[in-house]
PDB file of C-alpha atoms in Angstrom:
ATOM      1  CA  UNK A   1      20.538  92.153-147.436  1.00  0.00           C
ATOM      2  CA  UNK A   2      17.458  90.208-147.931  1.00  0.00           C
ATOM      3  CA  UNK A   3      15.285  92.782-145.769  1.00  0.00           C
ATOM      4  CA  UNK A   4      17.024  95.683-147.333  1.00  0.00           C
ATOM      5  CA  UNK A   5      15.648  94.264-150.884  1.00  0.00           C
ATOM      6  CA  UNK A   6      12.012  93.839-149.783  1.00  0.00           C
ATOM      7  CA  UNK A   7      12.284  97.704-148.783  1.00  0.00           C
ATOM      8  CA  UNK A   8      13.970  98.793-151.564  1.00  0.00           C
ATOM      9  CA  UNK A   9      11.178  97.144-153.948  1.00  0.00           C
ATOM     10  CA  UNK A  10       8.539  98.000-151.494  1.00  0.00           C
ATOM     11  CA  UNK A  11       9.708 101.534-151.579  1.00  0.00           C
ATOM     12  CA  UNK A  12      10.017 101.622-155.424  1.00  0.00           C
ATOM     13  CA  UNK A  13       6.260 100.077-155.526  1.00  0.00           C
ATOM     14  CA  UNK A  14       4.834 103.099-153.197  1.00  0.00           C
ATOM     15  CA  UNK A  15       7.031 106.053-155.116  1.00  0.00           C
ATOM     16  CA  UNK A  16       9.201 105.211-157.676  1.00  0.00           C
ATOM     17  CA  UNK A  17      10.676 108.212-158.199  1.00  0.00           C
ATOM     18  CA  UNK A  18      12.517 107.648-154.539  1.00  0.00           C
ATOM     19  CA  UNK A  19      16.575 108.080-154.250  1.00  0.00           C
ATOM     20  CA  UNK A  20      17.552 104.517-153.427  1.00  0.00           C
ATOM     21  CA  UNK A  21      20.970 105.693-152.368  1.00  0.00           C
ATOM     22  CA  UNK A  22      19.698 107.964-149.246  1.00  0.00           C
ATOM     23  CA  UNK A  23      17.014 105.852-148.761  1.00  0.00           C
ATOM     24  CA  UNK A  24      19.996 102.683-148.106  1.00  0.00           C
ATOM     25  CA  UNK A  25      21.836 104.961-146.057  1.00  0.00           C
ATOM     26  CA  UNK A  26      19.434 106.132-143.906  1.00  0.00           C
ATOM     27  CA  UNK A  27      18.057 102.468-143.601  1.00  0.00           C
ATOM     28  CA  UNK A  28      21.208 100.939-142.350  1.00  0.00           C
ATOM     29  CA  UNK A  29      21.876 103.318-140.186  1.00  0.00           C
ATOM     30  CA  UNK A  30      19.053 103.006-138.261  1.00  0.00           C
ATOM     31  CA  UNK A  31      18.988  99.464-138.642  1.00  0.00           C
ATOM     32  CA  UNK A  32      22.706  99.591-137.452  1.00  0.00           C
ATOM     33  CA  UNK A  33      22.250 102.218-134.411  1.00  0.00           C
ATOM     34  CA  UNK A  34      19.244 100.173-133.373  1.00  0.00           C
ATOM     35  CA  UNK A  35      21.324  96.883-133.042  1.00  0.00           C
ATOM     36  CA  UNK A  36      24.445  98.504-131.290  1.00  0.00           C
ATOM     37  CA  UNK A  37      22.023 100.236-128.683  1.00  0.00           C
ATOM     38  CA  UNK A  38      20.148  96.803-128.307  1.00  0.00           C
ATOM     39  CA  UNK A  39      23.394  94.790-127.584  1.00  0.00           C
ATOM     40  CA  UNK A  40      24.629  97.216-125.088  1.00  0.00           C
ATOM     41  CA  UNK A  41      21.842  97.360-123.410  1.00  0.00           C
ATOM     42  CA  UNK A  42      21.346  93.646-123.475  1.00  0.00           C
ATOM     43  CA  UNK A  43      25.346  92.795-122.821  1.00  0.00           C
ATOM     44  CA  UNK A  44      26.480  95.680-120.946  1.00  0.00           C
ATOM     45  CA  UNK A  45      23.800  97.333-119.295  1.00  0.00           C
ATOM     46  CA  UNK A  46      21.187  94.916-118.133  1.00  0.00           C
ATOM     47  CA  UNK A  47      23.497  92.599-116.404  1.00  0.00           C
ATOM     48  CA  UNK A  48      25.204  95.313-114.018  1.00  0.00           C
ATOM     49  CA  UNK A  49      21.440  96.310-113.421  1.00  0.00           C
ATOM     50  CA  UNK A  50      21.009  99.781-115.357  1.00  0.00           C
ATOM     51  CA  UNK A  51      19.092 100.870-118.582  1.00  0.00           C
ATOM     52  CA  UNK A  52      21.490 102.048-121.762  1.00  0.00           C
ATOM     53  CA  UNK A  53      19.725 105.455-121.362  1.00  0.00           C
ATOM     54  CA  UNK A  54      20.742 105.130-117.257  1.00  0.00           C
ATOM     55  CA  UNK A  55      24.239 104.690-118.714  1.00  0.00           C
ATOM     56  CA  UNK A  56      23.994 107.430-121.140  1.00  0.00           C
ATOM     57  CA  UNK A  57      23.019 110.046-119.088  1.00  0.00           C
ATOM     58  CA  UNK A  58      25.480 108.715-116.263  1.00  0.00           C
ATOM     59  CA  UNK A  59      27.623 109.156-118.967  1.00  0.00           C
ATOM     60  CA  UNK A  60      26.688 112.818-120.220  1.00  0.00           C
ATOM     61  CA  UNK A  61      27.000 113.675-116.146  1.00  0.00           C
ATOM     62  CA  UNK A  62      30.566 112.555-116.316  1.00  0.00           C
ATOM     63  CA  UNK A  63      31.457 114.237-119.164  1.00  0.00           C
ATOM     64  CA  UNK A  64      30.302 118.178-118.596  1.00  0.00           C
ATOM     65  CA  UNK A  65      30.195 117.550-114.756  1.00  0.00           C
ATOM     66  CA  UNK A  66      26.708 118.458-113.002  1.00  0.00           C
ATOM     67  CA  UNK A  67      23.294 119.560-115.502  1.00  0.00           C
ATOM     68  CA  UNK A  68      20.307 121.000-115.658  1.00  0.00           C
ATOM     69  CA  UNK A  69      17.756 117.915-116.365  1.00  0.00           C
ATOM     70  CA  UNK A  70      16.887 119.431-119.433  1.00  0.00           C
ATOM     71  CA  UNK A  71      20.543 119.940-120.914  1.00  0.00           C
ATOM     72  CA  UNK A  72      21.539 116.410-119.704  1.00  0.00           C
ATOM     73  CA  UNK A  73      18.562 114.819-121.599  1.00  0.00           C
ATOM     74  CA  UNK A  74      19.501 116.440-125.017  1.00  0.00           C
ATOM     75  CA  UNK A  75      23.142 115.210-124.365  1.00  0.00           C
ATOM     76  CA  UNK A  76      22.241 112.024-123.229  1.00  0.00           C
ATOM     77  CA  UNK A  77      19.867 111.275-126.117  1.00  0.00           C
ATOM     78  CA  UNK A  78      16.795 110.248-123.076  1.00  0.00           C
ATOM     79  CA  UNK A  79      13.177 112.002-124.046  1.00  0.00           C
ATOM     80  CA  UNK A  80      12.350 114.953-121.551  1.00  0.00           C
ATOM     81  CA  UNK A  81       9.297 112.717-120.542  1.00  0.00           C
ATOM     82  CA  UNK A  82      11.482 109.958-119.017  1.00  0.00           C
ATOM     83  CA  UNK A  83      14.191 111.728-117.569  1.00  0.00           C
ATOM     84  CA  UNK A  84      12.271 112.344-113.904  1.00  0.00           C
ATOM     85  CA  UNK A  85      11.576 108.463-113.936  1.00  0.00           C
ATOM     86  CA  UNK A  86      15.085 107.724-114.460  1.00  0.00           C
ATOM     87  CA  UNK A  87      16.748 110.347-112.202  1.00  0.00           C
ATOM     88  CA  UNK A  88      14.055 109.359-109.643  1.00  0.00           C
ATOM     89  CA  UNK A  89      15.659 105.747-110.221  1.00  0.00           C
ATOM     90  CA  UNK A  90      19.388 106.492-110.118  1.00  0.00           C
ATOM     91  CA  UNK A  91      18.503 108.848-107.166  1.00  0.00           C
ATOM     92  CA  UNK A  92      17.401 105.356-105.507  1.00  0.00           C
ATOM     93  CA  UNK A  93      20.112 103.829-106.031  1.00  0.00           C
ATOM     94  CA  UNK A  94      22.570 106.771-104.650  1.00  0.00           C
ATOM     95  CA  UNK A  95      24.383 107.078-107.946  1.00  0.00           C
ATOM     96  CA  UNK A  96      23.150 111.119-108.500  1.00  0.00           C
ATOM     97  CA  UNK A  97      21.870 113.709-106.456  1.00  0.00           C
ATOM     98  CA  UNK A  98      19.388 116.831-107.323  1.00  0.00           C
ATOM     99  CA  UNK A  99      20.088 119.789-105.404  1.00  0.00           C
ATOM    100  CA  UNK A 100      18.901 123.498-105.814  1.00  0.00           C
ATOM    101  CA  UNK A 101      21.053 125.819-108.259  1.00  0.00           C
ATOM    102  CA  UNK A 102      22.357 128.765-105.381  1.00  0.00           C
ATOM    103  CA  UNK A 103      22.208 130.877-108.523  1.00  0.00           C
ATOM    104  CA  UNK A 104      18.363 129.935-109.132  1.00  0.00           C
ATOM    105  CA  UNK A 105      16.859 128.427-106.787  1.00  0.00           C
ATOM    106  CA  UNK A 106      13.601 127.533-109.169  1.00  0.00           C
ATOM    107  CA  UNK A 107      16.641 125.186-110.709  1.00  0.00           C
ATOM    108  CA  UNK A 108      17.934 121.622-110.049  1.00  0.00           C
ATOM    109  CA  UNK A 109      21.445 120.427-110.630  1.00  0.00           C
ATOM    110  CA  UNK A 110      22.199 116.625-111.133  1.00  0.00           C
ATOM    111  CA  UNK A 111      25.581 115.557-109.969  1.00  0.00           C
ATOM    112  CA  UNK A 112      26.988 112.541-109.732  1.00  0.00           C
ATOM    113  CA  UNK A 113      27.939 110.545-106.521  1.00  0.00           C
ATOM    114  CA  UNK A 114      31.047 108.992-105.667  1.00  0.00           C
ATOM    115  CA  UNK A 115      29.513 106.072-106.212  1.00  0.00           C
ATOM    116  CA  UNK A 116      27.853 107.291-109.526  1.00  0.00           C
ATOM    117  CA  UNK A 117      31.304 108.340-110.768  1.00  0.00           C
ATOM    118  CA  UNK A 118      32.555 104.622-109.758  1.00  0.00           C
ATOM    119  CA  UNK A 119      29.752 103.067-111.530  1.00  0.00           C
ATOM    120  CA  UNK A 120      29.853 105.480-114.574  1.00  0.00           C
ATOM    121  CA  UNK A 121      33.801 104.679-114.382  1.00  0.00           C
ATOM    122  CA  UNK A 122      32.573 100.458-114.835  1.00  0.00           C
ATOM    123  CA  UNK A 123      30.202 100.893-116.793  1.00  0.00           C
ATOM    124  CA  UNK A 124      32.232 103.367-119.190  1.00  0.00           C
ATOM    125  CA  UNK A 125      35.523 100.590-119.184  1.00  0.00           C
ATOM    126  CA  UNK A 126      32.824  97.487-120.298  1.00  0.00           C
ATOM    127  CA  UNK A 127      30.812  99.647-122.914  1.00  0.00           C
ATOM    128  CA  UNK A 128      34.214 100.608-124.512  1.00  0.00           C
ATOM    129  CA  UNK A 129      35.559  97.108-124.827  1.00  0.00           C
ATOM    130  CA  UNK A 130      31.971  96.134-126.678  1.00  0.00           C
ATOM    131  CA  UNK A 131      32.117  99.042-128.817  1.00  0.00           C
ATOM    132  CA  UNK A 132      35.678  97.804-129.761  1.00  0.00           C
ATOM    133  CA  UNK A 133      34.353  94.387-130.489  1.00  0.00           C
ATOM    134  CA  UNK A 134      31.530  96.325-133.003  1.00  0.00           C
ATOM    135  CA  UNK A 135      34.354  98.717-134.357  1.00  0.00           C
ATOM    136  CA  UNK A 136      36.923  95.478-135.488  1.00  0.00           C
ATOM    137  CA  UNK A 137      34.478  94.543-138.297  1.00  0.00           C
ATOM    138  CA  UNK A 138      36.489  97.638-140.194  1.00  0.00           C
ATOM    139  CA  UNK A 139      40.329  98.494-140.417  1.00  0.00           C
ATOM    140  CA  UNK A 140      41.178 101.522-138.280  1.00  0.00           C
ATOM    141  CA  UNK A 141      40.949 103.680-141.773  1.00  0.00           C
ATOM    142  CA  UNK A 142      37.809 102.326-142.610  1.00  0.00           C
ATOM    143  CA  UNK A 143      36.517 103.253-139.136  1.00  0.00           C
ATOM    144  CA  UNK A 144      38.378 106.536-139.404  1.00  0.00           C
ATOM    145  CA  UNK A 145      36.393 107.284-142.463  1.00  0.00           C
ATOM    146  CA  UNK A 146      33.299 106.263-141.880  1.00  0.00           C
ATOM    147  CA  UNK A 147      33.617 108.711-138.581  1.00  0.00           C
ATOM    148  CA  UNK A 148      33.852 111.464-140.804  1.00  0.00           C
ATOM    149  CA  UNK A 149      31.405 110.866-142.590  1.00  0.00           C
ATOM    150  CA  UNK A 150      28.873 110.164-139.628  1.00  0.00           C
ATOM    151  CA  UNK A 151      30.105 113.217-138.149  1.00  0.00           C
ATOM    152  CA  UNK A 152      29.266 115.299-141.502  1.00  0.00           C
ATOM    153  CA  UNK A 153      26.025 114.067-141.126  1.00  0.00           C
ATOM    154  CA  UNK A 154      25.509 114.796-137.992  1.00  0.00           C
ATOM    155  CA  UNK A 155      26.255 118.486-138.961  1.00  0.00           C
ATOM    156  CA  UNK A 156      23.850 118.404-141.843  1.00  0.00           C
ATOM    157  CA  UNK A 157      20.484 119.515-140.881  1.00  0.00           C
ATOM    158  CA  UNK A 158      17.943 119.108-144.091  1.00  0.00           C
ATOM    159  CA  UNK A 159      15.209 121.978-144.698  1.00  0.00           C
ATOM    160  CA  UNK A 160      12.315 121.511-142.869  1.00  0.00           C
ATOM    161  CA  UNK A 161       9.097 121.168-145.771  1.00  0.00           C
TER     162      UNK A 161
END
């Protein structure tokens, strides 16, 4: 709370006229995303020798089954800059594969391995037990609610100025 008050007042100093409400939502948010990324990464990840955003887009693979590179790094949240390091890296490691679309052959398609979808499978089982361990700070309506919201948000898209 301390660090929140310094930006509030800092804010206030630079433009007073600022909406303290949005600005502590949007604050904490970040501030809260950041954390929960940082101790999966650091809990989760790291130890069983992969990046969150390796996990993520192991993840997003999973999910819709095999990708275009470009779809899978919307999905997964990992920039379009990083995603031929890190499919280069789970290549390595025999976790994915990149293979020529038959439709288009000026195409790739990721898919995962067996032993990507074992490791995703891990991986997905040890990130869901930490998430729980992040979620029990709120009742199951609390959590329930504050989904909702998130998810409204989510949908919102403010005008671009």
């Amino acid at each position: 709370m301390a660090f929140e008050k310094l930006a509030n007042d800092s804010t206030r100093e630079m433009f007073p006229e600022y909406d303290d409400a949005a600005m502590a939502l949007c604050f904490n948010l970040i501030r809260l995303a950041n954390r929960i990324m940082t101790d999966l990464e650091v809990r989760v990840h790291r130890p069983e020798g992969l990046s969150f955003s390796a996990f993520r887009l192991l993840f997003a693979i999973r999910a819709v089954g095999a990708g275009y590179p470009n779809e899978l790094a919307r999905l997964s949240s990992v920039s379009t800059a990083s995603m031929s390091s890190l499919l280069n890296t789970l290549e390595k490691y025999g976790l994915v594969t990149r293979e020529a679309d038959t439709s288009d052959r000026r195409k790739t398609l990721v898919r995962l391995t067996p032993l990507g979808e074992a490791r995703v499978t891990e991986l997905a089982r040890k990130n869901s037990l930490r998430e729980s361990d992040w979620a029990d700070g709120l009742t199951r309506t609390e959590a329930t609610i504050l989904t909702e919201l998130l998810r409204k948000l989510l949908q919102h898209h403010p005008p671009r100025s």
